[in-house]
Amino acid sequence: MARSIDFLPKETIHGRLLPWVVGVMVFLSGLALVLGLGLQALTSGWKAGLENSLTVQIIGPDQGVRDQEAEAALAVLQDWPGVENASRMPVSDIEGLLEPWLGSGSVPDALPVPVLIEVSLVPGTQIDLVPLSRQIRTVAPSARIDGHDRWLDDLRVLARLVQGVSAVILGLIVLATITVIVFATRAGLAAQRDAVAIVHLIGAEDRQIAGAFQRRFLLVGIQGALLGLAGLGALFLAAYTASEIIQTDMLPSLLPPTYVFYALLLLPLPAALITMLTARFTVKRALGDMN
Amino acid sequence: MIRFDNVGMRYGMGEEVLKDISFTLEPGSFHFLTGKSGAGKTSLLRLMYLAVRPSRGLIQMMGTDVVTAPRKTLPELRRNVGVVFQDYRLLDHMSAFDNVALPLRIAGAPESQVTEQVEELLAWVGLKDRMQARPPILSGGEKQRVAIARAVINRPRLLLADEPTGNLDEDLSRRLVHLFLELNKVGTTVVVATHDLRLVHGIDAPRLHLADGTLAGTGDALADEDDATNDETPAPQPEAAMLEGLPG
Ligand SMILES: Nc1ncnc2c1ncn2[C@@H]1O[C@H](COP(=O)(O)OP(=O)(O)OP(=O)(O)O)[C@@H](O)[C@H]1O
Ligand SMILES: [Mg+2]
């Protein structure tokens, strides 16, 4: 009964630029999503790596003492519940870690190189470091245990910060889009005031009139979303090509995981919903005020 | 069908353009609404087609008190009212066909029925070849016929025509007034506002006469002295033959 009727002119009622404005909004929210989801995936990857490991450093002054303490510490660690594996890092690996500072070639004997023990934990276990380090200290006084706590805390803060910032950005984009659509709808309604008055007098219900506007703005939303997605696609293609050319280990890890791209493909849905519902709501409110 | 009780109406903060209007129109009646230019004919019709609300008094339409009726009940009432506006009020970006189809589409009629009825009616008012033309390129009389077709396409219970023959030649005027008469015969209540006295005299129907915003009296016994276009030539009686070909 309340079928919507298309009584609006075929020509644009909202200005030709509006789909582009919505397109920019979709593009920006895509970037915010990539920032939020992508960095979150990155940090949680790091976090998982750090959470399942410990490092024990033995920094005694004398090579013999270090070896002796290392043996004792290893024995304690291997028997500790929750520890999956503990092993001494080969000297060559340690020299590799020091290379940027000391240059290649063997480290001078005079320089005490600490012993590093890498400990991996059974996935999912939480180890209380206090009793463990007390136990190790009794057999290896110069041992220092690093549970990566500082790093983990920093990462947690970073992840939450990035998430929060991208949520705020998304919220602002949605608000800005709604505002733009409200103004465009009001302008369109004002321009079509005569036509609206006529169909009213012929017996059209408010929702039929709102429906006509809603349909136009749904189209704006879809056009805008496609423009925005095209922009995002071009951007990622460029980023991907750049990472291929540069061939570093850094860039590919900065590209977000694939599920983020699927999330982006869903963007037209909220875009269309927001433009459509905003237009409908604006028209119904304006008509309600008219009487 | 319509009851006005002590109705007064003003535009904004201005003087009352209608004062103390009281009358009752029975269902199925046919009335002329006469009066000088500026007497308030259009304003009275606007009250009846619910474009404005009175500043005082009581208006009942089809059993509903329209002064207090909630806004969302108005569309249903309006769908029972066909209006020929004095200034046509066609949608300029739509073809004649789509303009006439509008009331049917708003009421949710199936498209096959829309096509059939609109084509038939437009052919009947002599616009068979102008169906796809838009109002800006139609002549005044053609626009008027489109406006009339739009007003009657839905077979409204109440037909309000504001100067519906102002741009039509005598033959066409009479033909269209007889369309109104024919609708009246099948139950439509009709009010025709006009100062075309040939039209008034040609048809035996009571008159509501407005002078200076008040209802001066009813019935065609009333003198026409205050009318601008006084024309005493007796108008021909309506011929039954003219009613043939009315869309059924
Ligand atoms: N929208 C409006 N705002 C203010 N005053 C108006 C408005 N419309 C009409 N009027 C005034 O109300 C009075 C009645 O006007 P109305 O249009 O009802 O007369 P009318 O009898 O239809 O005249 P006509 O035969 O020329 O069409 C006039 O004095 C007119 O100036
Ligand atoms: Mg008038």
Coordinates of C-alpha atoms and ligand atoms in Angstrom, one line a residue:
Chain A
M1 CA 0.0 0.0 0.0
A2 CA 2.7 2.4 0.9
R3 CA 4.7 1.7 -2.2
S4 CA 7.3 4.4 -2.7
I5 CA 6.8 6.5 -5.8
D6 CA 9.5 8.0 -7.8
F7 CA 8.3 11.6 -8.3
L8 CA 11.7 13.2 -8.3
P9 CA 13.4 14.5 -11.4
K10 CA 15.7 12.1 -13.2
E11 CA 18.5 14.6 -12.9
T12 CA 20.5 14.7 -9.7
I13 CA 18.8 16.2 -6.7
H14 CA 21.9 16.2 -4.5
G15 CA 24.6 17.6 -6.6
R16 CA 27.0 15.7 -8.8
L17 CA 29.8 15.9 -6.2
L18 CA 28.1 14.0 -3.4
P19 CA 29.1 10.5 -4.5
W20 CA 32.7 11.7 -4.6
V21 CA 32.5 13.0 -1.1
V22 CA 31.1 9.7 0.1
G23 CA 33.8 8.0 -1.9
V24 CA 36.5 10.0 0.1
M25 CA 34.8 9.0 3.3
V26 CA 34.8 5.3 2.4
F27 CA 38.5 5.6 1.3
L28 CA 39.4 7.2 4.7
S29 CA 37.5 4.7 6.7
G30 CA 39.2 2.0 4.7
L31 CA 42.6 3.4 5.8
A32 CA 41.4 3.7 9.4
L33 CA 40.3 0.0 9.3
V34 CA 43.7 -1.1 7.8
L35 CA 45.5 0.9 10.5
G36 CA 43.4 -0.5 13.3
L37 CA 43.0 -4.1 12.2
G38 CA 46.4 -4.4 10.4
L39 CA 48.5 -3.0 13.3
Q40 CA 46.5 -5.0 15.8
A41 CA 47.3 -8.2 13.9
L42 CA 51.0 -7.2 13.7
T43 CA 51.3 -6.4 17.4
S44 CA 49.4 -9.5 18.5
G45 CA 51.8 -11.6 16.3
W46 CA 54.7 -10.1 18.1
K47 CA 53.0 -10.5 21.4
A48 CA 52.4 -14.2 20.9
G49 CA 56.1 -14.7 20.0
L50 CA 57.2 -12.9 23.2
E51 CA 54.7 -14.4 25.5
N52 CA 55.9 -17.9 24.8
S53 CA 59.5 -17.3 25.6
L54 CA 62.0 -16.2 28.2
T55 CA 65.7 -15.2 27.9
V56 CA 68.2 -15.9 30.6
Q57 CA 71.5 -14.0 30.5
I58 CA 74.5 -15.0 32.4
I59 CA 77.0 -12.2 32.7
G60 CA 79.7 -13.5 35.0
P61 CA 83.2 -12.0 34.6
D62 CA 85.0 -15.2 33.9
Q63 CA 84.5 -17.7 31.1
G64 CA 84.7 -20.7 33.4
V65 CA 82.2 -19.4 35.9
R66 CA 79.8 -18.5 33.1
D67 CA 79.9 -22.0 31.7
Q68 CA 79.5 -23.5 35.1
E69 CA 76.6 -21.3 36.0
A70 CA 75.0 -21.9 32.6
E71 CA 75.0 -25.6 33.1
A72 CA 73.4 -25.2 36.5
A73 CA 70.7 -22.8 35.2
L74 CA 69.9 -25.1 32.3
A75 CA 69.4 -28.0 34.7
V76 CA 66.9 -25.9 36.8
L77 CA 65.1 -24.7 33.7
Q78 CA 64.7 -28.0 32.0
D79 CA 63.0 -29.4 35.1
W80 CA 60.8 -26.4 35.7
P81 CA 57.1 -27.1 35.0
G82 CA 55.8 -25.2 31.9
V83 CA 59.1 -25.0 30.2
E84 CA 59.1 -26.7 26.9
N85 CA 62.7 -26.3 25.9
A86 CA 65.8 -24.5 27.2
S87 CA 69.0 -24.3 25.2
R88 CA 72.1 -22.3 25.2
M89 CA 72.5 -20.0 22.2
P90 CA 75.6 -21.0 20.2
V91 CA 78.5 -18.5 20.4
S92 CA 78.3 -17.9 16.6
D93 CA 74.7 -16.7 17.0
I94 CA 75.7 -14.3 19.7
E95 CA 78.5 -13.0 17.6
G96 CA 76.0 -12.5 14.9
L97 CA 73.8 -10.4 17.2
L98 CA 76.9 -8.3 18.2
E99 CA 78.1 -7.9 14.7
P100 CA 76.5 -4.5 14.1
W101 CA 78.4 -3.1 17.0
L102 CA 81.7 -4.9 16.9
G103 CA 82.1 -5.7 13.2
S104 CA 82.5 -9.2 11.8
G105 CA 85.1 -11.6 12.9
S106 CA 85.5 -13.2 16.3
V107 CA 84.9 -11.2 19.4
P108 CA 88.2 -10.4 21.2
D109 CA 88.7 -12.8 24.0
A110 CA 89.2 -9.9 26.4
L111 CA 85.6 -8.9 25.9
P112 CA 83.3 -11.0 28.1
V113 CA 80.4 -12.3 26.0
P114 CA 77.4 -13.2 28.1
V115 CA 75.8 -16.6 27.8
L116 CA 72.3 -16.5 26.5
I117 CA 69.8 -19.2 27.2
E118 CA 66.6 -19.2 25.2
V119 CA 63.6 -20.7 27.0
S120 CA 60.5 -21.6 25.2
L121 CA 57.3 -22.3 27.2
V122 CA 54.5 -24.7 26.6
P123 CA 52.0 -22.6 24.6
G124 CA 49.4 -21.1 26.8
T125 CA 51.2 -21.4 30.2
Q126 CA 51.9 -18.5 32.4
I127 CA 55.1 -18.9 34.5
D128 CA 55.5 -17.0 37.7
L129 CA 59.0 -15.6 37.3
V130 CA 59.7 -14.8 40.9
P131 CA 60.2 -18.4 42.3
L132 CA 62.0 -19.4 39.0
S133 CA 64.5 -16.6 39.2
R134 CA 65.1 -17.2 42.9
Q135 CA 65.8 -20.8 42.2
I136 CA 68.2 -19.9 39.3
R137 CA 70.0 -17.3 41.3
T138 CA 70.9 -19.8 44.0
V139 CA 72.8 -21.9 41.5
A140 CA 73.8 -19.1 39.1
P141 CA 74.3 -15.8 41.0
S142 CA 75.1 -13.8 37.8
A143 CA 72.0 -14.9 35.9
R144 CA 69.4 -12.3 34.8
I145 CA 66.0 -13.4 33.7
D146 CA 64.1 -11.4 31.1
G147 CA 60.4 -12.2 30.8
H148 CA 59.9 -9.5 28.1
D149 CA 57.5 -7.9 30.5
R150 CA 58.4 -4.4 29.6
W151 CA 58.0 -5.1 25.9
L152 CA 54.8 -6.9 26.4
D153 CA 53.3 -4.0 28.4
D154 CA 54.4 -1.5 25.8
L155 CA 52.9 -3.7 23.0
R156 CA 49.7 -4.0 24.9
V157 CA 49.5 -0.2 25.3
L158 CA 50.4 0.3 21.6
A159 CA 47.8 -2.2 20.4
R160 CA 45.1 -0.6 22.5
L161 CA 46.1 2.9 21.5
V162 CA 46.1 2.0 17.8
Q163 CA 42.7 0.4 18.2
G164 CA 41.3 3.4 20.0
V165 CA 42.6 5.9 17.6
S166 CA 41.2 4.1 14.6
A167 CA 37.9 3.7 16.3
V168 CA 37.8 7.4 16.9
I169 CA 38.8 8.1 13.3
L170 CA 36.0 5.8 12.1
G171 CA 33.5 7.5 14.4
L172 CA 34.4 10.9 13.1
I173 CA 34.2 9.8 9.5
V174 CA 30.7 8.4 10.2
L175 CA 29.6 11.6 11.8
A176 CA 31.0 13.7 9.0
T177 CA 29.2 11.6 6.4
I178 CA 25.9 11.8 8.3
T179 CA 26.3 15.6 8.4
V180 CA 27.1 15.9 4.7
I181 CA 24.1 13.7 3.9
V182 CA 21.8 15.7 6.1
F183 CA 22.7 18.9 4.4
A184 CA 22.4 17.4 0.9
T185 CA 19.0 15.9 1.8
R186 CA 17.8 19.2 3.1
A187 CA 19.0 21.0 0.0
G188 CA 17.3 18.4 -2.2
L189 CA 14.1 18.7 -0.3
A190 CA 14.1 22.4 -0.5
A191 CA 14.7 22.3 -4.2
Q192 CA 11.9 19.8 -4.6
R193 CA 9.5 21.6 -2.2
D194 CA 6.8 22.1 -4.9
A195 CA 6.9 18.6 -6.0
V196 CA 6.7 17.4 -2.4
A197 CA 3.8 19.7 -1.7
I198 CA 1.9 18.4 -4.8
V199 CA 2.3 14.7 -4.0
H200 CA 1.4 15.4 -0.4
L201 CA -1.9 17.0 -1.6
I202 CA -2.5 14.0 -3.9
G203 CA -2.4 11.8 -0.9
A204 CA 1.2 10.6 -0.6
E205 CA 2.3 9.5 2.9
D206 CA 5.5 10.9 4.4
R207 CA 7.1 7.5 4.1
Q208 CA 6.4 7.3 0.4
I209 CA 8.1 10.7 -0.1
A210 CA 10.9 9.7 2.2
G211 CA 11.2 6.5 0.2
A212 CA 11.8 8.4 -3.0
F213 CA 14.6 10.4 -1.4
Q214 CA 16.0 7.3 0.3
R215 CA 16.3 5.5 -3.0
R216 CA 18.4 8.3 -4.5
F217 CA 20.7 8.4 -1.5
L218 CA 21.1 4.7 -1.4
L219 CA 22.4 5.1 -4.9
V220 CA 24.8 7.8 -3.7
G221 CA 26.0 5.5 -1.0
I222 CA 26.7 2.7 -3.4
Q223 CA 28.4 4.9 -6.0
G224 CA 30.5 6.5 -3.2
A225 CA 31.5 3.1 -1.8
L226 CA 32.6 1.8 -5.2
L227 CA 34.7 5.0 -5.8
G228 CA 36.2 4.6 -2.3
L229 CA 37.0 0.9 -2.8
A230 CA 38.5 1.7 -6.2
G231 CA 40.8 4.2 -4.5
L232 CA 41.8 1.8 -1.8
G233 CA 42.4 -0.9 -4.4
A234 CA 44.7 1.4 -6.3
L235 CA 46.6 2.3 -3.1
F236 CA 47.2 -1.3 -2.1
L237 CA 48.2 -2.3 -5.5
A238 CA 50.8 0.5 -5.4
A239 CA 51.9 -0.6 -1.9
Y240 CA 52.2 -4.2 -3.1
T241 CA 54.2 -3.3 -6.2
A242 CA 56.5 -1.1 -4.1
S243 CA 57.2 -3.9 -1.7
E244 CA 57.9 -6.2 -4.6
I245 CA 60.4 -3.8 -6.0
I246 CA 62.0 -2.8 -2.8
Q247 CA 62.3 -6.4 -1.7
T248 CA 62.9 -5.8 2.0
D249 CA 61.8 -8.0 4.8
M250 CA 60.1 -5.0 6.4
L251 CA 57.3 -4.0 3.9
P252 CA 55.5 -7.2 3.4
S253 CA 55.0 -7.6 7.1
L254 CA 53.4 -4.1 7.1
L255 CA 50.8 -5.2 4.6
P256 CA 47.7 -6.2 6.6
P257 CA 46.5 -9.8 6.7
T258 CA 44.0 -10.9 4.1
Y259 CA 41.0 -10.8 6.4
V260 CA 41.4 -7.0 6.6
F261 CA 40.8 -6.9 2.8
Y262 CA 37.6 -8.9 3.2
A263 CA 36.5 -6.4 5.9
L264 CA 37.1 -3.6 3.4
L265 CA 34.9 -5.3 0.8
L266 CA 32.1 -5.0 3.3
L267 CA 32.4 -1.2 3.5
P268 CA 29.7 -0.5 0.8
L269 CA 27.1 -2.0 3.2
P270 CA 27.5 0.5 6.0
A271 CA 28.1 3.3 3.5
A272 CA 24.8 2.6 1.7
L273 CA 23.0 2.1 5.0
I274 CA 24.2 5.3 6.4
T275 CA 23.4 7.5 3.4
M276 CA 20.0 5.8 3.0
L277 CA 18.8 5.9 6.5
T278 CA 20.2 9.4 7.1
A279 CA 18.2 10.7 4.1
R280 CA 15.1 8.9 5.2
F281 CA 15.3 10.2 8.7
T282 CA 16.1 13.7 7.5
V283 CA 13.1 13.8 5.1
K284 CA 10.7 12.4 7.6
R285 CA 11.7 14.9 10.2
A286 CA 11.5 17.8 7.8
L287 CA 8.1 16.7 6.7
G288 CA 6.9 16.3 10.3
D289 CA 8.0 19.8 11.0
M290 CA 6.3 21.2 7.9
N291 CA 2.8 21.0 9.2
Chain B
M1 CA -19.6 14.9 3.4
I2 CA -18.4 18.4 4.4
R3 CA -19.5 20.5 7.3
F4 CA -18.0 24.0 8.0
D5 CA -19.0 25.6 11.3
N6 CA -18.0 29.2 12.0
V7 CA -14.8 28.8 10.2
G8 CA -12.3 31.6 10.0
M9 CA -9.0 31.6 8.2
R10 CA -6.1 33.9 7.8
Y11 CA -2.7 33.7 6.2
G12 CA 0.0 34.2 8.7
M13 CA -0.7 37.3 10.9
G14 CA -2.8 39.0 8.2
E15 CA -6.5 39.8 8.2
E16 CA -9.0 37.0 8.1
V17 CA -9.6 36.2 4.4
L18 CA -12.6 33.9 5.3
K19 CA -14.9 34.8 8.2
D20 CA -17.7 32.9 9.9
I21 CA -18.2 30.3 7.1
S22 CA -20.9 27.8 7.9
F23 CA -22.4 25.4 5.4
T24 CA -23.0 21.7 4.9
L25 CA -22.5 19.8 1.6
E26 CA -24.5 16.6 1.4
P27 CA -22.8 13.5 -0.1
G28 CA -23.4 13.3 -3.8
S29 CA -24.3 17.0 -4.2
F30 CA -23.0 19.4 -6.9
H31 CA -22.2 23.0 -6.0
F32 CA -20.7 26.0 -7.7
L33 CA -18.5 28.3 -5.7
T34 CA -18.7 31.8 -7.0
G35 CA -17.4 35.2 -6.0
K36 CA -15.2 38.0 -7.3
S37 CA -11.5 37.6 -7.7
G38 CA -9.9 37.7 -4.3
A39 CA -13.2 36.8 -2.5
G40 CA -11.6 33.7 -1.0
K41 CA -12.7 30.9 -3.3
T42 CA -9.3 29.3 -3.5
S43 CA -8.7 29.7 0.2
L44 CA -12.0 27.9 0.9
L45 CA -11.0 25.1 -1.4
R46 CA -7.6 24.9 0.3
L47 CA -9.3 24.3 3.6
M48 CA -11.3 21.5 1.9
Y49 CA -8.3 19.8 0.4
L50 CA -6.4 20.0 3.7
A51 CA -3.6 22.3 2.4
V52 CA -4.2 24.7 5.3
R53 CA -5.9 24.5 8.6
P54 CA -8.5 27.1 9.7
S55 CA -7.6 29.6 12.4
R56 CA -10.9 29.0 14.1
G57 CA -14.1 27.0 13.7
L58 CA -14.8 23.4 13.0
I59 CA -14.4 21.5 9.7
Q60 CA -15.7 17.9 9.3
M61 CA -14.8 16.0 6.2
M62 CA -16.3 12.5 5.6
G63 CA -17.0 12.2 9.3
T64 CA -13.5 13.3 10.4
D65 CA -12.7 16.5 12.4
V66 CA -9.8 17.7 10.2
V67 CA -8.8 20.5 12.6
T68 CA -7.7 18.0 15.2
A69 CA -7.0 15.0 13.0
P70 CA -3.4 13.7 13.5
R71 CA -1.1 14.4 10.6
K72 CA -0.7 10.8 9.6
T73 CA -4.5 10.4 9.0
L74 CA -4.5 13.1 6.3
P75 CA -3.1 11.1 3.3
E76 CA -6.0 8.7 3.5
L77 CA -8.5 11.6 3.5
R78 CA -6.7 13.3 0.7
R79 CA -6.8 10.2 -1.5
N80 CA -10.6 10.5 -1.5
V81 CA -10.4 14.1 -2.7
G82 CA -9.5 15.0 -6.3
V83 CA -8.3 18.5 -6.8
V84 CA -8.0 20.6 -10.0
F85 CA -5.7 23.4 -8.9
Q86 CA -6.2 26.9 -10.3
D87 CA -2.5 26.9 -11.2
Y88 CA -2.6 23.2 -12.3
R89 CA 0.4 22.3 -10.1
L90 CA 1.7 19.6 -12.5
L91 CA 5.1 18.1 -12.0
D92 CA 7.1 19.7 -14.8
H93 CA 9.7 17.0 -15.0
M94 CA 7.1 14.3 -15.6
S95 CA 5.2 13.5 -18.8
A96 CA 1.4 14.2 -19.0
F97 CA 1.0 10.4 -18.6
D98 CA 3.0 10.2 -15.4
N99 CA 1.3 13.2 -13.9
V100 CA -2.1 11.7 -14.4
A101 CA -0.8 8.3 -13.2
L102 CA 0.5 9.8 -9.9
P103 CA -2.7 9.4 -7.8
L104 CA -3.1 5.8 -8.9
R105 CA 0.5 5.0 -8.2
I106 CA 0.4 6.6 -4.8
A107 CA -2.6 4.5 -4.0
G108 CA -0.7 1.5 -5.0
A109 CA -2.6 0.5 -8.2
P110 CA -1.0 -2.2 -10.3
E111 CA 0.9 -0.8 -13.3
S112 CA -1.3 -2.6 -15.9
Q113 CA -4.3 -0.8 -14.5
V114 CA -2.5 2.5 -14.4
T115 CA -1.5 2.2 -18.1
E116 CA -5.0 1.3 -19.2
Q117 CA -6.9 3.9 -17.2
V118 CA -4.5 6.8 -17.8
E119 CA -4.4 6.2 -21.6
E120 CA -8.1 6.0 -21.8
L121 CA -8.7 9.2 -19.8
L122 CA -6.1 11.2 -21.6
A123 CA -7.6 10.1 -24.9
W124 CA -11.0 11.2 -23.6
V125 CA -9.8 14.7 -22.7
G126 CA -8.2 14.9 -26.2
L127 CA -4.6 14.4 -25.3
K128 CA -4.0 11.1 -26.9
D129 CA -1.1 12.5 -28.9
R130 CA 0.4 14.5 -26.0
M131 CA 0.7 11.8 -23.4
Q132 CA 4.5 11.8 -23.4
A133 CA 4.8 15.6 -23.5
R134 CA 5.9 17.5 -20.4
P135 CA 3.9 20.3 -19.0
P136 CA 6.3 23.1 -19.9
I137 CA 5.6 22.4 -23.6
L138 CA 1.9 22.1 -23.2
S139 CA -0.5 24.9 -23.9
G140 CA -2.5 26.4 -21.0
G141 CA -5.6 24.5 -22.0
E142 CA -3.7 21.2 -22.4
K143 CA -2.2 21.6 -19.0
Q144 CA -5.6 22.3 -17.6
R145 CA -6.9 19.1 -19.1
V146 CA -4.0 17.1 -17.7
A147 CA -4.8 18.6 -14.3
I148 CA -8.5 17.6 -14.6
A149 CA -7.5 14.1 -15.6
R150 CA -5.2 13.8 -12.6
A151 CA -8.0 15.0 -10.3
V152 CA -10.6 12.5 -11.5
I153 CA -8.4 9.4 -12.4
N154 CA -9.0 8.0 -8.9
R155 CA -12.8 8.4 -9.0
P156 CA -12.6 10.5 -5.8
R157 CA -15.5 10.8 -3.4
L158 CA -15.0 14.5 -3.4
L159 CA -13.9 16.6 -6.4
L160 CA -12.8 20.2 -5.9
A161 CA -12.2 22.1 -9.1
D162 CA -10.7 25.6 -8.9
E163 CA -11.5 27.6 -12.1
P164 CA -11.2 24.4 -14.1
T165 CA -12.3 25.9 -17.4
G166 CA -10.4 29.2 -17.3
N167 CA -8.2 28.3 -20.3
L168 CA -10.6 26.1 -22.3
D169 CA -12.9 27.1 -25.1
E170 CA -16.6 26.9 -24.7
D171 CA -17.0 23.4 -26.2
L172 CA -14.2 21.9 -24.2
S173 CA -15.4 23.6 -21.0
R174 CA -18.8 22.1 -21.3
R175 CA -17.4 18.7 -22.2
L176 CA -15.3 18.7 -19.0
V177 CA -18.0 20.1 -16.8
H178 CA -20.2 17.2 -18.0
L179 CA -17.4 14.9 -17.0
F180 CA -17.8 16.3 -13.5
L181 CA -21.6 15.9 -13.8
E182 CA -21.2 12.3 -14.8
L183 CA -18.9 11.6 -11.9
N184 CA -21.5 13.3 -9.7
K185 CA -24.1 11.0 -11.0
V186 CA -22.1 8.0 -9.8
G187 CA -21.8 9.4 -6.3
T188 CA -18.9 12.0 -6.3
T189 CA -19.6 15.2 -4.4
V190 CA -18.4 18.1 -6.6
V191 CA -17.5 21.7 -5.9
V192 CA -16.6 23.9 -8.8
A193 CA -15.1 27.3 -8.1
T194 CA -15.6 29.6 -11.0
H195 CA -16.5 33.1 -12.2
D196 CA -17.5 31.8 -15.6
L197 CA -21.2 32.6 -15.4
R198 CA -22.0 30.8 -18.7
L199 CA -21.0 27.7 -16.9
V200 CA -23.0 28.4 -13.8
H201 CA -26.1 29.2 -15.8
G202 CA -25.8 26.2 -18.0
I203 CA -26.2 23.8 -15.2
D204 CA -28.9 23.6 -12.6
A205 CA -26.9 23.4 -9.4
P206 CA -26.8 25.4 -6.2
R207 CA -24.3 28.1 -5.6
L208 CA -22.1 29.0 -2.7
H209 CA -21.4 32.7 -3.1
L210 CA -18.4 34.3 -1.5
A211 CA -18.2 38.1 -1.1
D212 CA -15.4 39.6 0.9
G213 CA -14.6 36.4 2.8
T214 CA -18.1 35.7 3.9
L215 CA -20.7 33.3 2.5
A216 CA -23.4 35.6 1.0
G217 CA -25.9 32.9 0.5
T218 CA -26.7 29.8 -1.4
G219 CA -28.9 29.0 -4.3
D220 CA -28.8 30.4 -7.8
A221 CA -31.6 32.8 -7.1
L222 CA -28.8 35.1 -6.0
A223 CA -28.1 38.2 -8.1
D224 CA -24.8 38.4 -10.0
E225 CA -24.3 42.1 -9.6
D226 CA -21.0 41.8 -7.8
D227 CA -19.5 39.5 -10.3
A228 CA -16.8 40.8 -12.5
T229 CA -17.8 39.0 -15.7
N230 CA -21.5 39.5 -15.9
D231 CA -22.9 37.6 -18.8
E232 CA -26.6 37.3 -19.3
T233 CA -26.7 35.3 -22.5
P234 CA -28.6 32.1 -21.6
A235 CA -26.3 29.1 -21.8
P236 CA -27.4 26.0 -23.7
Q237 CA -28.7 23.1 -21.8
P238 CA -26.4 20.1 -21.3
E239 CA -26.9 17.4 -23.9
A240 CA -26.9 13.9 -22.9
A241 CA -25.0 12.9 -26.0
M242 CA -21.9 14.7 -24.7
L243 CA -21.6 12.2 -21.9
E244 CA -21.1 9.3 -24.2
G245 CA -17.6 8.1 -24.4
L246 CA -16.9 8.8 -20.8
P247 CA -14.4 6.3 -19.6
G248 CA -16.2 3.5 -17.8
Ligands
LIG1 N1 -0.6 32.5 0.4 C1 -1.3 33.6 0.7 N2 -0.7 34.4 1.6 C2 -1.4 35.6 2.0 N3 -2.5 36.0 1.4 C3 -3.1 35.2 0.5 C4 -2.5 34.0 0.1 N4 -3.3 33.4 -0.8 C5 -4.4 34.3 -1.0 N5 -4.2 35.4 -0.2 C6 -5.2 36.4 0.0 O1 -6.4 35.9 0.4 C7 -7.5 36.5 -0.3 C8 -8.4 35.4 -1.0 O2 -7.6 34.9 -2.0 P1 -8.1 33.6 -2.9 O3 -7.0 33.1 -3.7 O4 -8.8 32.7 -2.0 O5 -9.2 34.4 -3.8 P2 -10.0 33.7 -5.0 O6 -11.4 33.9 -4.7 O7 -9.6 32.4 -5.3 O8 -9.6 34.7 -6.2 P3 -9.4 34.3 -7.8 O9 -10.8 34.3 -8.4 O10 -8.6 35.5 -8.3 O11 -8.7 33.1 -7.9 C9 -6.9 37.5 -1.3 O12 -7.0 38.8 -0.7 C10 -5.5 37.1 -1.4 O13 -4.7 38.2 -1.6
MG2 MG -8.6 31.4 -6.8

